[in-house]
mmCIF file of C-alpha atoms in Angstrom:
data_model
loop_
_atom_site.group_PDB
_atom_site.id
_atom_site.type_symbol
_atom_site.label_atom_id
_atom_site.label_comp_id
_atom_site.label_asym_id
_atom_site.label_seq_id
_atom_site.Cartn_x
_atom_site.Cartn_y
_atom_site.Cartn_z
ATOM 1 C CA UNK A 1 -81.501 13.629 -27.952
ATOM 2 C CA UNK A 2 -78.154 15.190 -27.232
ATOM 3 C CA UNK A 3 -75.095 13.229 -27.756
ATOM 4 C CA UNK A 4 -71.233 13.902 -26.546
ATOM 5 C CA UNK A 5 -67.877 13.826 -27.493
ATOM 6 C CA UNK A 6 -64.732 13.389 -25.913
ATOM 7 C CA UNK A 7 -61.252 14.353 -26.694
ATOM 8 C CA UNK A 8 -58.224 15.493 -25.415
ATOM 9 C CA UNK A 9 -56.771 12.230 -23.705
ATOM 10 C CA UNK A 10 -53.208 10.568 -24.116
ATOM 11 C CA UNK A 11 -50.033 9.761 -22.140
ATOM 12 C CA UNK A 12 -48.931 12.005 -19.862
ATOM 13 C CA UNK A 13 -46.101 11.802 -16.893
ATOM 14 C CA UNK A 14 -46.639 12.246 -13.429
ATOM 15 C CA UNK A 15 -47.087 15.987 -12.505
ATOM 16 C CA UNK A 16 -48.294 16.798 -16.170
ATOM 17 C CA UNK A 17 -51.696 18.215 -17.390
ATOM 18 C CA UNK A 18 -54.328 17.526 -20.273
ATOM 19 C CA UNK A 19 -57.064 19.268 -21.201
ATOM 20 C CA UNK A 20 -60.131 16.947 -22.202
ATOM 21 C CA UNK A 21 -62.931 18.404 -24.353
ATOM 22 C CA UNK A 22 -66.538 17.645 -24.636
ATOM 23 C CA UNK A 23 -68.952 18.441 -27.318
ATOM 24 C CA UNK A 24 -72.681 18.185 -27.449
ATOM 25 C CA UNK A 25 -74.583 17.672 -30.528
ATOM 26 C CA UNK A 26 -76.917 20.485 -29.649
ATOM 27 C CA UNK A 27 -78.096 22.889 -27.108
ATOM 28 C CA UNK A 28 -78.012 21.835 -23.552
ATOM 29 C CA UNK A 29 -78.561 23.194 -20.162
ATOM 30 C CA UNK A 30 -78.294 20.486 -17.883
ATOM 31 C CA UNK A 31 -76.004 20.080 -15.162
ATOM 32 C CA UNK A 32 -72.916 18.353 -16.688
ATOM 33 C CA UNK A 33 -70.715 16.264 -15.223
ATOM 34 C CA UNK A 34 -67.075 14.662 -16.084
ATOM 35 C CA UNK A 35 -66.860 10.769 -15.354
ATOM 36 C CA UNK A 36 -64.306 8.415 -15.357
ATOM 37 C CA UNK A 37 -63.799 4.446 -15.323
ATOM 38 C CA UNK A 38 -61.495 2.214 -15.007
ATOM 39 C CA UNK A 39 -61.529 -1.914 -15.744
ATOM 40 C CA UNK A 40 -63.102 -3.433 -13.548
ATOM 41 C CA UNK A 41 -64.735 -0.255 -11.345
ATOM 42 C CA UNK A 42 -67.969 1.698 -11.958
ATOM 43 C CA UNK A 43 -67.963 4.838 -13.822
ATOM 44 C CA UNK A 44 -67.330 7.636 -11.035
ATOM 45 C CA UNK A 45 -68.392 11.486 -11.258
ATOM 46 C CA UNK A 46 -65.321 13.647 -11.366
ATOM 47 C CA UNK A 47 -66.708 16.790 -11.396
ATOM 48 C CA UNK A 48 -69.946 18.867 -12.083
ATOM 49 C CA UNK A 49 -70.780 21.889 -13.342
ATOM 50 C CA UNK A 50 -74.299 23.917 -13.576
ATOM 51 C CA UNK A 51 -75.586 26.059 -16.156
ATOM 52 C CA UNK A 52 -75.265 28.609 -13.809
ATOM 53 C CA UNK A 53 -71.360 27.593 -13.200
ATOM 54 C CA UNK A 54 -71.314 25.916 -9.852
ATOM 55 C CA UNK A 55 -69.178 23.591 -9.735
ATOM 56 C CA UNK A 56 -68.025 20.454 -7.266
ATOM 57 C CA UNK A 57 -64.858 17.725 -7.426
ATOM 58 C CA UNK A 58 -64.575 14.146 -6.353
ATOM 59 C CA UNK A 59 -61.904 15.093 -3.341
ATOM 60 C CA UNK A 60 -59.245 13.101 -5.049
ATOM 61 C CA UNK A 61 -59.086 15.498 -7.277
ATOM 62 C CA UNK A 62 -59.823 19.009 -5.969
ATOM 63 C CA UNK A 63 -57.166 21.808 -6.495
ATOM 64 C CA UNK A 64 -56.097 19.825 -9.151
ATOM 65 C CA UNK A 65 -58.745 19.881 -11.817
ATOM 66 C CA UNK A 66 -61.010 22.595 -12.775
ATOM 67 C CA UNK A 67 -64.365 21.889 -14.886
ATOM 68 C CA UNK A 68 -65.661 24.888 -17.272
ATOM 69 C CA UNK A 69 -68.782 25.370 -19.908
ATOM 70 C CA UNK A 70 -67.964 26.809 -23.034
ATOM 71 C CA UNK A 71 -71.664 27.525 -23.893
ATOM 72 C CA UNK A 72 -71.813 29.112 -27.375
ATOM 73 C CA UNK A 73 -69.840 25.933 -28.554
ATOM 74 C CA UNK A 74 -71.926 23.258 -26.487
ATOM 75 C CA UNK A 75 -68.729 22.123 -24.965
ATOM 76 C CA UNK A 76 -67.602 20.917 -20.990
ATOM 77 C CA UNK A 77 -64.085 20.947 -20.843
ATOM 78 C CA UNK A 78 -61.889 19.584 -17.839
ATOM 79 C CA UNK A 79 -58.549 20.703 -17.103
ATOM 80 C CA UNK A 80 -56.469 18.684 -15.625
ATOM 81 C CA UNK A 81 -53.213 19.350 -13.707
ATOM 82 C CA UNK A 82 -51.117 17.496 -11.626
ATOM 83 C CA UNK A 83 -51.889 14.610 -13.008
ATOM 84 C CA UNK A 84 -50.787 10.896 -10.656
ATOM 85 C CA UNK A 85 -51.077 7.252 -12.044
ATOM 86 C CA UNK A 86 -54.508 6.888 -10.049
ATOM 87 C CA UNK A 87 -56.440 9.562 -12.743
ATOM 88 C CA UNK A 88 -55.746 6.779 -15.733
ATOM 89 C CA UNK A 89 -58.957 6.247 -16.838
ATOM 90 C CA UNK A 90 -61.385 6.160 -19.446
ATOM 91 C CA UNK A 91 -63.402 9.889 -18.949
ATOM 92 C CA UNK A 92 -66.739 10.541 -20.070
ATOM 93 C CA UNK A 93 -68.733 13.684 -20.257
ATOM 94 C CA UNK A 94 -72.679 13.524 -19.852
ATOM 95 C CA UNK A 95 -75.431 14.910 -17.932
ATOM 96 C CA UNK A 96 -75.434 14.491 -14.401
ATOM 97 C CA UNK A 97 -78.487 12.467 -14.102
ATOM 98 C CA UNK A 98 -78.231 10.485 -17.059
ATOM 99 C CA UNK A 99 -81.428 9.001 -17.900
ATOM 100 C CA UNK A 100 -82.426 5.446 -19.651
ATOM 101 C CA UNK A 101 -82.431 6.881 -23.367
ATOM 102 C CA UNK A 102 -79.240 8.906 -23.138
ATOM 103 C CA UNK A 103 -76.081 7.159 -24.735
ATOM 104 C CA UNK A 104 -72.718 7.571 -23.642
ATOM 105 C CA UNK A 105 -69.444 8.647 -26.077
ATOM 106 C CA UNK A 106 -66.650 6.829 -26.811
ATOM 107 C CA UNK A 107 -64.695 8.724 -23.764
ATOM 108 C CA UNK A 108 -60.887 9.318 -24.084
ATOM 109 C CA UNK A 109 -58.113 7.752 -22.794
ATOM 110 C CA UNK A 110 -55.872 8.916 -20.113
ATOM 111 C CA UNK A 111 -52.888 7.354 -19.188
ATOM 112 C CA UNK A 112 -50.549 8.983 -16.264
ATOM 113 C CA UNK A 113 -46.980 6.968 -16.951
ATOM 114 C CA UNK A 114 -43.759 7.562 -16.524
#
């Protein structure tokens, strides 16, 4: 069973980007997706990416982020740019269809503030 790891979150001011970083605990090819939540609101997909490196965007947020697999290091990172005070959020990497044994991370904070 595959597990993830997020990093990369923080404070960041209006217009300014962040880089998040995921890492799996072993080989993966699924279709992987960046989520995000906030209190209160269900976890959302972000963006998506397939092992063969299609990719789609919640609207809010085309143009402005760009998802990308780093496959000899198991990792799904999300670059962010642009950032507004709606993307604060708690973000989460996983597989897109995320089934009833698969776990979630810890995710990683980001905070747009000025």
């Amino acid at each position: 069973q595959v597990q993830f790891v997020e990093s990369g979150g923080g404070l960041v001011q209006p217009g300014g980007s962040l880089r998040l970083s995921c890492v799996a605990s072993g080989y993966t090819d699924y279709t992987m997706a960046w989520y995000r939540q906030t209190p209160g609101s269900q976890r959302e997909v972000v963006a998506t990416i397939t092992w063969g490196g299609i990719t789609n965007y919640l609207d809010s947020v085309r143009g402005r982020f760009s998802i990308s697999r780093d496959k000899p290091n198991y990792m799904t990172l999300l670059q962010m740019n642009n950032l507004q005070p709606e993307d604060t959020a708690v973000y989460y990497c996983n597989k897109l269809v995320v089934g009833p044994s698969d776990k979630w991370g810890e995710g990683t904070l980001v905070i747009v503030s000025s």
